[in-house]
mmCIF file with all atom_site columns, C-alpha atoms in Angstrom:
data_model
loop_
_atom_site.group_PDB
_atom_site.id
_atom_site.type_symbol
_atom_site.label_atom_id
_atom_site.label_alt_id
_atom_site.label_comp_id
_atom_site.label_asym_id
_atom_site.label_entity_id
_atom_site.label_seq_id
_atom_site.pdbx_PDB_ins_code
_atom_site.Cartn_x
_atom_site.Cartn_y
_atom_site.Cartn_z
_atom_site.occupancy
_atom_site.B_iso_or_equiv
_atom_site.pdbx_formal_charge
_atom_site.auth_seq_id
_atom_site.auth_comp_id
_atom_site.auth_asym_id
_atom_site.auth_atom_id
_atom_site.pdbx_PDB_model_num
ATOM 1   C CA . ASP A 1 1   ? 47.140 -175.562 44.653 1.00 62.00 ? 11  ASP A CA 1
ATOM 2   C CA . GLY A 1 2   ? 44.294 -173.176 45.405 1.00 71.00 ? 12  GLY A CA 1
ATOM 3   C CA . GLY A 1 3   ? 41.204 -174.506 47.023 1.00 94.00 ? 13  GLY A CA 1
ATOM 4   C CA . ILE A 1 4   ? 38.987 -174.934 50.044 1.00 96.00 ? 14  ILE A CA 1
ATOM 5   C CA . THR A 1 5   ? 40.172 -177.188 52.848 1.00 96.00 ? 15  THR A CA 1
ATOM 6   C CA . GLN A 1 6   ? 37.776 -178.584 55.421 1.00 97.00 ? 16  GLN A CA 1
ATOM 7   C CA . SER A 1 7   ? 38.880 -180.470 58.512 1.00 95.00 ? 17  SER A CA 1
ATOM 8   C CA . PRO A 1 8   ? 38.401 -182.893 60.022 1.00 95.00 ? 18  PRO A CA 1
ATOM 9   C CA . LYS A 1 9   ? 36.872 -185.156 57.384 1.00 94.00 ? 19  LYS A CA 1
ATOM 10  C CA . TYR A 1 10  ? 35.153 -187.257 60.065 1.00 95.00 ? 20  TYR A CA 1
ATOM 11  C CA . LEU A 1 11  ? 34.200 -186.121 63.555 1.00 93.00 ? 21  LEU A CA 1
ATOM 12  C CA . PHE A 1 12  ? 32.334 -187.804 66.365 1.00 92.00 ? 22  PHE A CA 1
ATOM 13  C CA . ARG A 1 13  ? 30.602 -185.772 69.042 1.00 88.00 ? 23  ARG A CA 1
ATOM 14  C CA . LYS A 1 14  ? 29.200 -186.826 72.356 1.00 89.00 ? 24  LYS A CA 1
ATOM 15  C CA . GLU A 1 15  ? 25.876 -185.494 73.543 1.00 85.00 ? 25  GLU A CA 1
ATOM 16  C CA . GLY A 1 16  ? 26.261 -182.052 75.106 1.00 86.00 ? 26  GLY A CA 1
ATOM 17  C CA . GLN A 1 17  ? 29.595 -181.221 73.502 1.00 90.00 ? 27  GLN A CA 1
ATOM 18  C CA . ASN A 1 18  ? 30.438 -178.320 71.223 1.00 93.00 ? 28  ASN A CA 1
ATOM 19  C CA . VAL A 1 19  ? 32.566 -179.081 68.181 1.00 95.00 ? 29  VAL A CA 1
ATOM 20  C CA . THR A 1 20  ? 34.205 -176.812 65.633 1.00 96.00 ? 30  THR A CA 1
ATOM 21  C CA . LEU A 1 21  ? 34.606 -177.551 61.936 1.00 97.00 ? 31  LEU A CA 1
ATOM 22  C CA . SER A 1 22  ? 37.427 -175.784 60.175 1.00 98.00 ? 32  SER A CA 1
ATOM 23  C CA . CYS A 1 23  ? 37.208 -174.185 56.733 1.00 98.00 ? 33  CYS A CA 1
ATOM 24  C CA . GLU A 1 24  ? 40.197 -172.487 55.102 1.00 98.00 ? 34  GLU A CA 1
ATOM 25  C CA . GLN A 1 25  ? 40.458 -171.105 51.563 1.00 97.00 ? 35  GLN A CA 1
ATOM 26  C CA . ASN A 1 26  ? 43.461 -169.736 49.693 1.00 96.00 ? 36  ASN A CA 1
ATOM 27  C CA . LEU A 1 27  ? 41.476 -168.417 46.741 1.00 95.00 ? 37  LEU A CA 1
ATOM 28  C CA . ASN A 1 28  ? 41.334 -164.845 48.071 1.00 94.00 ? 38  ASN A CA 1
ATOM 29  C CA . HIS A 1 29  ? 37.539 -165.051 48.044 1.00 94.00 ? 39  HIS A CA 1
ATOM 30  C CA . ASP A 1 30  ? 35.460 -162.501 49.941 1.00 93.00 ? 40  ASP A CA 1
ATOM 31  C CA . ALA A 1 31  ? 32.307 -164.599 50.393 1.00 93.00 ? 41  ALA A CA 1
ATOM 32  C CA . MET A 1 32  ? 32.098 -167.825 52.384 1.00 95.00 ? 42  MET A CA 1
ATOM 33  C CA . TYR A 1 33  ? 29.214 -170.170 53.192 1.00 96.00 ? 43  TYR A CA 1
ATOM 34  C CA . TRP A 1 34  ? 28.291 -173.153 55.355 1.00 97.00 ? 44  TRP A CA 1
ATOM 35  C CA . TYR A 1 35  ? 25.722 -175.693 54.170 1.00 97.00 ? 45  TYR A CA 1
ATOM 36  C CA . ARG A 1 36  ? 24.287 -178.767 55.825 1.00 96.00 ? 46  ARG A CA 1
ATOM 37  C CA . GLN A 1 37  ? 23.327 -181.889 53.856 1.00 94.00 ? 47  GLN A CA 1
ATOM 38  C CA . ASP A 1 38  ? 21.218 -184.700 55.286 1.00 91.00 ? 48  ASP A CA 1
ATOM 39  C CA . PRO A 1 39  ? 21.231 -188.124 53.566 1.00 82.00 ? 49  PRO A CA 1
ATOM 40  C CA . GLY A 1 40  ? 19.249 -188.131 50.366 1.00 77.00 ? 50  GLY A CA 1
ATOM 41  C CA . GLN A 1 41  ? 18.371 -184.472 50.678 1.00 80.00 ? 51  GLN A CA 1
ATOM 42  C CA . GLY A 1 42  ? 19.422 -181.150 49.273 1.00 85.00 ? 52  GLY A CA 1
ATOM 43  C CA . LEU A 1 43  ? 21.630 -178.542 50.893 1.00 92.00 ? 53  LEU A CA 1
ATOM 44  C CA . ARG A 1 44  ? 20.436 -175.996 53.425 1.00 94.00 ? 54  ARG A CA 1
ATOM 45  C CA . LEU A 1 45  ? 22.278 -172.792 54.264 1.00 94.00 ? 55  LEU A CA 1
ATOM 46  C CA . ILE A 1 46  ? 23.470 -172.369 57.854 1.00 97.00 ? 56  ILE A CA 1
ATOM 47  C CA . TYR A 1 47  ? 25.493 -169.127 57.801 1.00 97.00 ? 57  TYR A CA 1
ATOM 48  C CA . TYR A 1 48  ? 27.208 -166.964 55.244 1.00 95.00 ? 58  TYR A CA 1
ATOM 49  C CA . SER A 1 49  ? 29.710 -164.137 55.202 1.00 94.00 ? 59  SER A CA 1
ATOM 50  C CA . GLN A 1 50  ? 30.134 -161.604 52.420 1.00 91.00 ? 60  GLN A CA 1
ATOM 51  C CA . ILE A 1 51  ? 33.221 -159.980 53.912 1.00 92.00 ? 61  ILE A CA 1
ATOM 52  C CA . VAL A 1 52  ? 35.605 -160.343 56.823 1.00 94.00 ? 62  VAL A CA 1
ATOM 53  C CA . ASN A 1 53  ? 34.186 -159.431 60.262 1.00 94.00 ? 63  ASN A CA 1
ATOM 54  C CA . ASP A 1 54  ? 30.610 -159.763 59.005 1.00 94.00 ? 64  ASP A CA 1
ATOM 55  C CA . PHE A 1 55  ? 28.234 -162.720 58.718 1.00 95.00 ? 65  PHE A CA 1
ATOM 56  C CA . GLN A 1 56  ? 24.501 -163.451 58.460 1.00 95.00 ? 66  GLN A CA 1
ATOM 57  C CA . LYS A 1 57  ? 22.197 -166.275 59.482 1.00 96.00 ? 67  LYS A CA 1
ATOM 58  C CA . GLY A 1 58  ? 20.962 -168.610 56.819 1.00 94.00 ? 68  GLY A CA 1
ATOM 59  C CA . ASP A 1 59  ? 17.863 -170.786 56.901 1.00 92.00 ? 69  ASP A CA 1
ATOM 60  C CA . ILE A 1 60  ? 18.869 -173.141 59.731 1.00 95.00 ? 70  ILE A CA 1
ATOM 61  C CA . ALA A 1 61  ? 21.240 -171.146 61.983 1.00 96.00 ? 71  ALA A CA 1
ATOM 62  C CA . GLU A 1 62  ? 19.813 -172.281 65.336 1.00 96.00 ? 72  GLU A CA 1
ATOM 63  C CA . GLY A 1 63  ? 22.352 -174.283 67.309 1.00 95.00 ? 73  GLY A CA 1
ATOM 64  C CA . TYR A 1 64  ? 25.294 -173.097 65.218 1.00 97.00 ? 74  TYR A CA 1
ATOM 65  C CA . SER A 1 65  ? 27.772 -170.234 65.456 1.00 97.00 ? 75  SER A CA 1
ATOM 66  C CA . VAL A 1 66  ? 30.494 -168.833 63.187 1.00 98.00 ? 76  VAL A CA 1
ATOM 67  C CA . SER A 1 67  ? 33.240 -166.235 63.116 1.00 97.00 ? 77  SER A CA 1
ATOM 68  C CA . ARG A 1 68  ? 35.028 -164.454 60.273 1.00 97.00 ? 78  ARG A CA 1
ATOM 69  C CA . GLU A 1 69  ? 38.116 -162.858 61.780 1.00 97.00 ? 79  GLU A CA 1
ATOM 70  C CA . LYS A 1 70  ? 40.311 -163.581 58.770 1.00 97.00 ? 80  LYS A CA 1
ATOM 71  C CA . LYS A 1 71  ? 39.449 -163.521 55.090 1.00 96.00 ? 81  LYS A CA 1
ATOM 72  C CA . GLU A 1 72  ? 40.652 -167.064 54.527 1.00 97.00 ? 82  GLU A CA 1
ATOM 73  C CA . SER A 1 73  ? 38.957 -168.716 57.504 1.00 98.00 ? 83  SER A CA 1
ATOM 74  C CA . PHE A 1 74  ? 35.287 -169.351 58.373 1.00 98.00 ? 84  PHE A CA 1
ATOM 75  C CA . PRO A 1 75  ? 34.985 -171.911 61.210 1.00 98.00 ? 85  PRO A CA 1
ATOM 76  C CA . LEU A 1 76  ? 31.612 -173.382 62.173 1.00 98.00 ? 86  LEU A CA 1
ATOM 77  C CA . THR A 1 77  ? 30.814 -174.384 65.749 1.00 97.00 ? 87  THR A CA 1
ATOM 78  C CA . VAL A 1 78  ? 28.059 -176.906 66.296 1.00 95.00 ? 88  VAL A CA 1
ATOM 79  C CA . THR A 1 79  ? 26.779 -176.270 69.806 1.00 93.00 ? 89  THR A CA 1
ATOM 80  C CA . SER A 1 80  ? 24.965 -178.543 72.213 1.00 88.00 ? 90  SER A CA 1
ATOM 81  C CA . ALA A 1 81  ? 21.819 -176.584 71.376 1.00 86.00 ? 91  ALA A CA 1
ATOM 82  C CA . GLN A 1 82  ? 21.723 -178.220 67.952 1.00 87.00 ? 92  GLN A CA 1
ATOM 83  C CA . LYS A 1 83  ? 19.430 -181.171 68.608 1.00 85.00 ? 93  LYS A CA 1
ATOM 84  C CA . ASN A 1 84  ? 20.126 -183.215 65.520 1.00 89.00 ? 94  ASN A CA 1
ATOM 85  C CA . PRO A 1 85  ? 23.657 -182.400 64.353 1.00 91.00 ? 95  PRO A CA 1
ATOM 86  C CA . THR A 1 86  ? 24.490 -185.653 62.556 1.00 94.00 ? 96  THR A CA 1
ATOM 87  C CA . ALA A 1 87  ? 24.982 -184.591 58.929 1.00 95.00 ? 97  ALA A CA 1
ATOM 88  C CA . PHE A 1 88  ? 27.438 -183.799 56.158 1.00 94.00 ? 98  PHE A CA 1
ATOM 89  C CA . TYR A 1 89  ? 28.719 -180.204 56.357 1.00 96.00 ? 99  TYR A CA 1
ATOM 90  C CA . LEU A 1 90  ? 29.969 -178.326 53.329 1.00 96.00 ? 100 LEU A CA 1
ATOM 91  C CA . CYS A 1 91  ? 31.929 -175.104 53.270 1.00 97.00 ? 101 CYS A CA 1
ATOM 92  C CA . ALA A 1 92  ? 31.963 -172.959 50.140 1.00 96.00 ? 102 ALA A CA 1
ATOM 93  C CA . SER A 1 93  ? 33.389 -169.691 48.870 1.00 95.00 ? 103 SER A CA 1
ATOM 94  C CA . SER A 1 94  ? 33.027 -167.218 46.030 1.00 93.00 ? 104 SER A CA 1
ATOM 95  C CA . THR A 1 95  ? 34.905 -164.212 44.697 1.00 90.00 ? 105 THR A CA 1
ATOM 96  C CA . ASP A 1 96  ? 32.119 -161.845 45.656 1.00 81.00 ? 106 ASP A CA 1
ATOM 97  C CA . ARG A 1 97  ? 28.351 -161.521 45.770 1.00 78.00 ? 107 ARG A CA 1
ATOM 98  C CA . TYR A 1 98  ? 27.824 -161.183 42.010 1.00 82.00 ? 108 TYR A CA 1
ATOM 99  C CA . SER A 1 99  ? 25.321 -163.925 41.216 1.00 80.00 ? 109 SER A CA 1
ATOM 100 C CA . GLY A 1 100 ? 27.051 -165.019 38.019 1.00 79.00 ? 110 GLY A CA 1
ATOM 101 C CA . ASN A 1 101 ? 30.243 -165.990 39.785 1.00 86.00 ? 111 ASN A CA 1
ATOM 102 C CA . THR A 1 102 ? 30.669 -169.610 40.755 1.00 89.00 ? 112 THR A CA 1
ATOM 103 C CA . ILE A 1 103 ? 30.499 -170.785 44.355 1.00 91.00 ? 113 ILE A CA 1
ATOM 104 C CA . TYR A 1 104 ? 33.144 -173.446 45.000 1.00 94.00 ? 114 TYR A CA 1
ATOM 105 C CA . PHE A 1 105 ? 32.845 -176.202 47.568 1.00 95.00 ? 115 PHE A CA 1
ATOM 106 C CA . GLY A 1 106 ? 35.193 -178.032 49.881 1.00 95.00 ? 116 GLY A CA 1
ATOM 107 C CA . GLU A 1 107 ? 35.227 -181.809 50.276 1.00 94.00 ? 117 GLU A CA 1
ATOM 108 C CA . GLY A 1 108 ? 32.954 -181.754 53.308 1.00 94.00 ? 118 GLY A CA 1
ATOM 109 C CA . SER A 1 109 ? 33.035 -182.934 56.914 1.00 95.00 ? 119 SER A CA 1
ATOM 110 C CA . TRP A 1 110 ? 30.973 -185.762 58.351 1.00 94.00 ? 120 TRP A CA 1
ATOM 111 C CA . LEU A 1 111 ? 29.707 -185.155 61.888 1.00 94.00 ? 121 LEU A CA 1
ATOM 112 C CA . THR A 1 112 ? 28.192 -187.987 63.877 1.00 93.00 ? 122 THR A CA 1
ATOM 113 C CA . VAL A 1 113 ? 26.719 -187.794 67.370 1.00 88.00 ? 123 VAL A CA 1
ATOM 114 C CA . VAL A 1 114 ? 27.500 -190.821 69.494 1.00 85.00 ? 124 VAL A CA 1
ATOM 115 C CA . GLY B 2 1   ? 10.796 -166.902 48.355 1.00 83.00 ? 4   GLY B CA 1
ATOM 116 C CA . ASP B 2 2   ? 13.232 -168.304 45.827 1.00 89.00 ? 5   ASP B CA 1
ATOM 117 C CA . SER B 2 3   ? 13.043 -172.027 45.169 1.00 93.00 ? 6   SER B CA 1
ATOM 118 C CA . VAL B 2 4   ? 14.203 -174.779 42.817 1.00 95.00 ? 7   VAL B CA 1
ATOM 119 C CA . THR B 2 5   ? 12.265 -177.908 41.897 1.00 95.00 ? 8   THR B CA 1
ATOM 120 C CA . GLN B 2 6   ? 13.950 -180.933 40.348 1.00 94.00 ? 9   GLN B CA 1
ATOM 121 C CA . MET B 2 7   ? 12.429 -184.051 38.894 1.00 83.00 ? 10  MET B CA 1
ATOM 122 C CA . GLU B 2 8   ? 12.187 -186.819 41.426 1.00 79.00 ? 11  GLU B CA 1
ATOM 123 C CA . GLY B 2 9   ? 14.703 -189.611 41.299 1.00 83.00 ? 12  GLY B CA 1
ATOM 124 C CA . PRO B 2 10  ? 16.347 -191.929 41.328 1.00 94.00 ? 13  PRO B CA 1
ATOM 125 C CA . VAL B 2 11  ? 16.979 -192.229 37.603 1.00 96.00 ? 14  VAL B CA 1
ATOM 126 C CA . THR B 2 12  ? 18.450 -195.433 36.196 1.00 97.00 ? 15  THR B CA 1
ATOM 127 C CA . LEU B 2 13  ? 19.687 -195.621 32.608 1.00 97.00 ? 16  LEU B CA 1
ATOM 128 C CA . SER B 2 14  ? 21.719 -197.917 30.432 1.00 97.00 ? 17  SER B CA 1
ATOM 129 C CA . GLU B 2 15  ? 25.030 -196.729 29.035 1.00 97.00 ? 18  GLU B CA 1
ATOM 130 C CA . GLU B 2 16  ? 24.660 -194.553 25.921 1.00 97.00 ? 19  GLU B CA 1
ATOM 131 C CA . ALA B 2 17  ? 21.068 -193.624 26.757 1.00 98.00 ? 20  ALA B CA 1
ATOM 132 C CA . PHE B 2 18  ? 19.793 -190.040 26.535 1.00 98.00 ? 21  PHE B CA 1
ATOM 133 C CA . LEU B 2 19  ? 19.502 -188.157 29.818 1.00 97.00 ? 22  LEU B CA 1
ATOM 134 C CA . THR B 2 20  ? 17.133 -185.374 30.820 1.00 97.00 ? 23  THR B CA 1
ATOM 135 C CA . ILE B 2 21  ? 16.809 -184.065 34.366 1.00 97.00 ? 24  ILE B CA 1
ATOM 136 C CA . ASN B 2 22  ? 14.138 -181.406 34.697 1.00 97.00 ? 25  ASN B CA 1
ATOM 137 C CA . CYS B 2 23  ? 14.654 -178.288 36.764 1.00 98.00 ? 26  CYS B CA 1
ATOM 138 C CA . THR B 2 24  ? 12.317 -175.338 37.246 1.00 98.00 ? 27  THR B CA 1
ATOM 139 C CA . TYR B 2 25  ? 12.737 -172.326 39.478 1.00 97.00 ? 28  TYR B CA 1
ATOM 140 C CA . THR B 2 26  ? 10.896 -169.504 41.184 1.00 96.00 ? 29  THR B CA 1
ATOM 141 C CA . ALA B 2 27  ? 12.727 -166.267 41.834 1.00 92.00 ? 30  ALA B CA 1
ATOM 142 C CA . THR B 2 28  ? 11.852 -162.678 42.628 1.00 86.00 ? 31  THR B CA 1
ATOM 143 C CA . GLY B 2 29  ? 14.558 -161.255 40.370 1.00 84.00 ? 32  GLY B CA 1
ATOM 144 C CA . TYR B 2 30  ? 16.959 -162.438 37.683 1.00 88.00 ? 33  TYR B CA 1
ATOM 145 C CA . PRO B 2 31  ? 18.991 -165.358 38.947 1.00 93.00 ? 34  PRO B CA 1
ATOM 146 C CA . SER B 2 32  ? 22.014 -167.139 37.613 1.00 95.00 ? 35  SER B CA 1
ATOM 147 C CA . LEU B 2 33  ? 21.457 -170.877 37.248 1.00 96.00 ? 36  LEU B CA 1
ATOM 148 C CA . PHE B 2 34  ? 23.822 -173.738 38.003 1.00 97.00 ? 37  PHE B CA 1
ATOM 149 C CA . TRP B 2 35  ? 24.124 -177.502 37.822 1.00 98.00 ? 38  TRP B CA 1
ATOM 150 C CA . TYR B 2 36  ? 26.402 -179.172 40.349 1.00 97.00 ? 39  TYR B CA 1
ATOM 151 C CA . VAL B 2 37  ? 27.407 -182.834 40.549 1.00 97.00 ? 40  VAL B CA 1
ATOM 152 C CA . GLN B 2 38  ? 28.229 -184.780 43.710 1.00 94.00 ? 41  GLN B CA 1
ATOM 153 C CA . TYR B 2 39  ? 30.046 -188.113 43.734 1.00 92.00 ? 42  TYR B CA 1
ATOM 154 C CA . PRO B 2 40  ? 29.656 -190.376 46.806 1.00 86.00 ? 43  PRO B CA 1
ATOM 155 C CA . GLY B 2 41  ? 31.229 -188.932 49.946 1.00 82.00 ? 44  GLY B CA 1
ATOM 156 C CA . GLU B 2 42  ? 32.530 -185.834 48.189 1.00 86.00 ? 45  GLU B CA 1
ATOM 157 C CA . GLY B 2 43  ? 31.746 -182.158 47.944 1.00 89.00 ? 46  GLY B CA 1
ATOM 158 C CA . LEU B 2 44  ? 29.947 -180.508 45.030 1.00 92.00 ? 47  LEU B CA 1
ATOM 159 C CA . GLN B 2 45  ? 31.611 -179.737 41.716 1.00 95.00 ? 48  GLN B CA 1
ATOM 160 C CA . LEU B 2 46  ? 30.292 -177.181 39.269 1.00 96.00 ? 49  LEU B CA 1
ATOM 161 C CA . LEU B 2 47  ? 29.088 -178.899 36.108 1.00 97.00 ? 50  LEU B CA 1
ATOM 162 C CA . LEU B 2 48  ? 27.813 -175.900 34.142 1.00 97.00 ? 51  LEU B CA 1
ATOM 163 C CA . LYS B 2 49  ? 26.099 -172.549 34.543 1.00 96.00 ? 52  LYS B CA 1
ATOM 164 C CA . ALA B 2 50  ? 24.161 -169.822 32.723 1.00 96.00 ? 53  ALA B CA 1
ATOM 165 C CA . THR B 2 51  ? 23.867 -166.235 33.853 1.00 94.00 ? 54  THR B CA 1
ATOM 166 C CA . LYS B 2 52  ? 21.125 -164.817 31.630 1.00 93.00 ? 55  LYS B CA 1
ATOM 167 C CA . ALA B 2 53  ? 18.114 -165.848 29.595 1.00 94.00 ? 56  ALA B CA 1
ATOM 168 C CA . ASP B 2 54  ? 18.785 -167.994 26.494 1.00 96.00 ? 57  ASP B CA 1
ATOM 169 C CA . ASP B 2 55  ? 22.370 -168.718 27.593 1.00 97.00 ? 58  ASP B CA 1
ATOM 170 C CA . LYS B 2 56  ? 23.434 -172.324 27.167 1.00 98.00 ? 59  LYS B CA 1
ATOM 171 C CA . GLY B 2 57  ? 25.871 -173.837 29.608 1.00 97.00 ? 60  GLY B CA 1
ATOM 172 C CA . SER B 2 58  ? 27.837 -176.905 28.536 1.00 98.00 ? 61  SER B CA 1
ATOM 173 C CA . ASN B 2 59  ? 30.554 -179.155 29.906 1.00 97.00 ? 62  ASN B CA 1
ATOM 174 C CA . LYS B 2 60  ? 31.644 -182.802 29.467 1.00 95.00 ? 63  LYS B CA 1
ATOM 175 C CA . GLY B 2 61  ? 28.780 -183.454 27.041 1.00 97.00 ? 64  GLY B CA 1
ATOM 176 C CA . PHE B 2 62  ? 26.138 -182.033 29.383 1.00 98.00 ? 65  PHE B CA 1
ATOM 177 C CA . GLU B 2 63  ? 24.042 -179.038 28.329 1.00 98.00 ? 66  GLU B CA 1
ATOM 178 C CA . ALA B 2 64  ? 21.356 -176.822 29.835 1.00 98.00 ? 67  ALA B CA 1
ATOM 179 C CA . THR B 2 65  ? 19.615 -173.735 28.454 1.00 98.00 ? 68  THR B CA 1
ATOM 180 C CA . TYR B 2 66  ? 18.297 -170.906 30.613 1.00 98.00 ? 69  TYR B CA 1
ATOM 181 C CA . ARG B 2 67  ? 14.621 -170.540 29.601 1.00 97.00 ? 70  ARG B CA 1
ATOM 182 C CA . LYS B 2 68  ? 13.117 -167.487 31.224 1.00 95.00 ? 71  LYS B CA 1
ATOM 183 C CA . GLU B 2 69  ? 9.674  -167.953 29.645 1.00 95.00 ? 72  GLU B CA 1
ATOM 184 C CA . THR B 2 70  ? 9.276  -171.393 31.222 1.00 96.00 ? 73  THR B CA 1
ATOM 185 C CA . THR B 2 71  ? 11.554 -170.683 34.246 1.00 97.00 ? 74  THR B CA 1
ATOM 186 C CA . SER B 2 72  ? 13.478 -173.850 33.469 1.00 97.00 ? 75  SER B CA 1
ATOM 187 C CA . PHE B 2 73  ? 17.065 -175.092 33.241 1.00 98.00 ? 76  PHE B CA 1
ATOM 188 C CA . HIS B 2 74  ? 16.821 -178.756 32.224 1.00 98.00 ? 77  HIS B CA 1
ATOM 189 C CA . LEU B 2 75  ? 20.009 -180.816 32.128 1.00 98.00 ? 78  LEU B CA 1
ATOM 190 C CA . GLU B 2 76  ? 20.625 -183.040 29.080 1.00 98.00 ? 79  GLU B CA 1
ATOM 191 C CA . LYS B 2 77  ? 23.271 -185.405 27.802 1.00 98.00 ? 80  LYS B CA 1
ATOM 192 C CA . GLY B 2 78  ? 23.065 -187.339 24.579 1.00 97.00 ? 81  GLY B CA 1
ATOM 193 C CA . SER B 2 79  ? 24.913 -190.474 25.667 1.00 96.00 ? 82  SER B CA 1
ATOM 194 C CA . VAL B 2 80  ? 25.570 -191.210 29.332 1.00 97.00 ? 83  VAL B CA 1
ATOM 195 C CA . GLN B 2 81  ? 28.455 -193.258 30.671 1.00 97.00 ? 84  GLN B CA 1
ATOM 196 C CA . VAL B 2 82  ? 28.833 -195.365 33.809 1.00 96.00 ? 85  VAL B CA 1
ATOM 197 C CA . SER B 2 83  ? 31.147 -192.655 35.162 1.00 95.00 ? 86  SER B CA 1
ATOM 198 C CA . ASP B 2 84  ? 28.247 -190.154 35.074 1.00 96.00 ? 87  ASP B CA 1
ATOM 199 C CA . SER B 2 85  ? 26.604 -191.959 37.989 1.00 96.00 ? 88  SER B CA 1
ATOM 200 C CA . ALA B 2 86  ? 26.254 -189.333 40.712 1.00 96.00 ? 89  ALA B CA 1
ATOM 201 C CA . VAL B 2 87  ? 23.775 -186.949 42.319 1.00 95.00 ? 90  VAL B CA 1
ATOM 202 C CA . TYR B 2 88  ? 22.940 -183.839 40.285 1.00 96.00 ? 91  TYR B CA 1
ATOM 203 C CA . PHE B 2 89  ? 21.786 -180.594 41.889 1.00 96.00 ? 92  PHE B CA 1
ATOM 204 C CA . CYS B 2 90  ? 20.136 -177.665 40.169 1.00 97.00 ? 93  CYS B CA 1
ATOM 205 C CA . ALA B 2 91  ? 20.623 -174.331 41.925 1.00 96.00 ? 94  ALA B CA 1
ATOM 206 C CA . LEU B 2 92  ? 20.014 -170.624 41.545 1.00 95.00 ? 95  LEU B CA 1
ATOM 207 C CA . ARG B 2 93  ? 21.954 -167.657 42.827 1.00 93.00 ? 96  ARG B CA 1
ATOM 208 C CA . ILE B 2 94  ? 20.486 -164.181 43.127 1.00 88.00 ? 97  ILE B CA 1
ATOM 209 C CA . GLU B 2 95  ? 21.918 -161.067 44.717 1.00 80.00 ? 98  GLU B CA 1
ATOM 210 C CA . THR B 2 96  ? 18.656 -160.061 46.368 1.00 75.00 ? 99  THR B CA 1
ATOM 211 C CA . SER B 2 97  ? 18.808 -163.201 48.515 1.00 70.00 ? 100 SER B CA 1
ATOM 212 C CA . GLY B 2 98  ? 22.245 -162.614 49.966 1.00 72.00 ? 101 GLY B CA 1
ATOM 213 C CA . SER B 2 99  ? 23.909 -164.123 46.921 1.00 82.00 ? 102 SER B CA 1
ATOM 214 C CA . ARG B 2 100 ? 23.700 -167.620 48.294 1.00 87.00 ? 103 ARG B CA 1
ATOM 215 C CA . LEU B 2 101 ? 22.883 -170.750 46.314 1.00 91.00 ? 104 LEU B CA 1
ATOM 216 C CA . THR B 2 102 ? 19.378 -172.153 46.642 1.00 92.00 ? 105 THR B CA 1
ATOM 217 C CA . PHE B 2 103 ? 19.327 -175.854 45.746 1.00 93.00 ? 106 PHE B CA 1
ATOM 218 C CA . GLY B 2 104 ? 16.849 -178.361 44.459 1.00 94.00 ? 107 GLY B CA 1
ATOM 219 C CA . GLU B 2 105 ? 16.553 -181.689 46.225 1.00 92.00 ? 108 GLU B CA 1
ATOM 220 C CA . GLY B 2 106 ? 19.011 -183.445 43.948 1.00 94.00 ? 109 GLY B CA 1
ATOM 221 C CA . THR B 2 107 ? 18.532 -186.300 41.476 1.00 95.00 ? 110 THR B CA 1
ATOM 222 C CA . GLN B 2 108 ? 20.402 -189.575 41.875 1.00 95.00 ? 111 GLN B CA 1
ATOM 223 C CA . LEU B 2 109 ? 21.546 -190.943 38.505 1.00 96.00 ? 112 LEU B CA 1
ATOM 224 C CA . THR B 2 110 ? 22.741 -194.514 38.084 1.00 97.00 ? 113 THR B CA 1
ATOM 225 C CA . VAL B 2 111 ? 24.094 -195.651 34.737 1.00 97.00 ? 114 VAL B CA 1
ATOM 226 C CA . ASN B 2 112 ? 24.395 -199.380 34.168 1.00 97.00 ? 115 ASN B CA 1
ATOM 227 C CA . PRO B 2 113 ? 26.847 -200.942 31.688 1.00 95.00 ? 116 PRO B CA 1
#
């Protein structure tokens, strides 16, 4: 089945550690996105990529990094510089940048700092 | 900048009641508008969308009409079910803003039997 796969579903991070969240899609989509969701709040954009080997900062990029070396993969690294990383992280993708096309979401990854 | 404002929640209704969740937007161009639904612990699922003024999106008994004159995209359902309990997000997408989704804060809906 086609879709967006995020892993791991649950991740615990110690203070000062970097962690990487995986996002893989087999939909042949050009555009990919990372959003952060805090409890009871809306979604905020971290990074996005319109095409392979290119990406842009979103609204809350500080403390995060990404790469887009392959069309199907868009991993997110949460660095030790991110002071409050505990949140629900959602990866998404879309065919292209046309605004009428739907953006599809993965099932999300929960990150907790211990 | 672009923004979306949703009615504050939470909203609690009895089964078979009529639902309205208000959504208004501000955008510098001509956005497409979306409603997404999120069940506990899950990602977002597209509920419906509209890509131009006066379009009506519909799915699973839910409807919303793109009103350019009032910059609104209110979600309605004539008779809610317990299974509709979830968080609903209104969002816009516009190519001048990198083609990303800009979300409202979300509205928690609980439907009691």
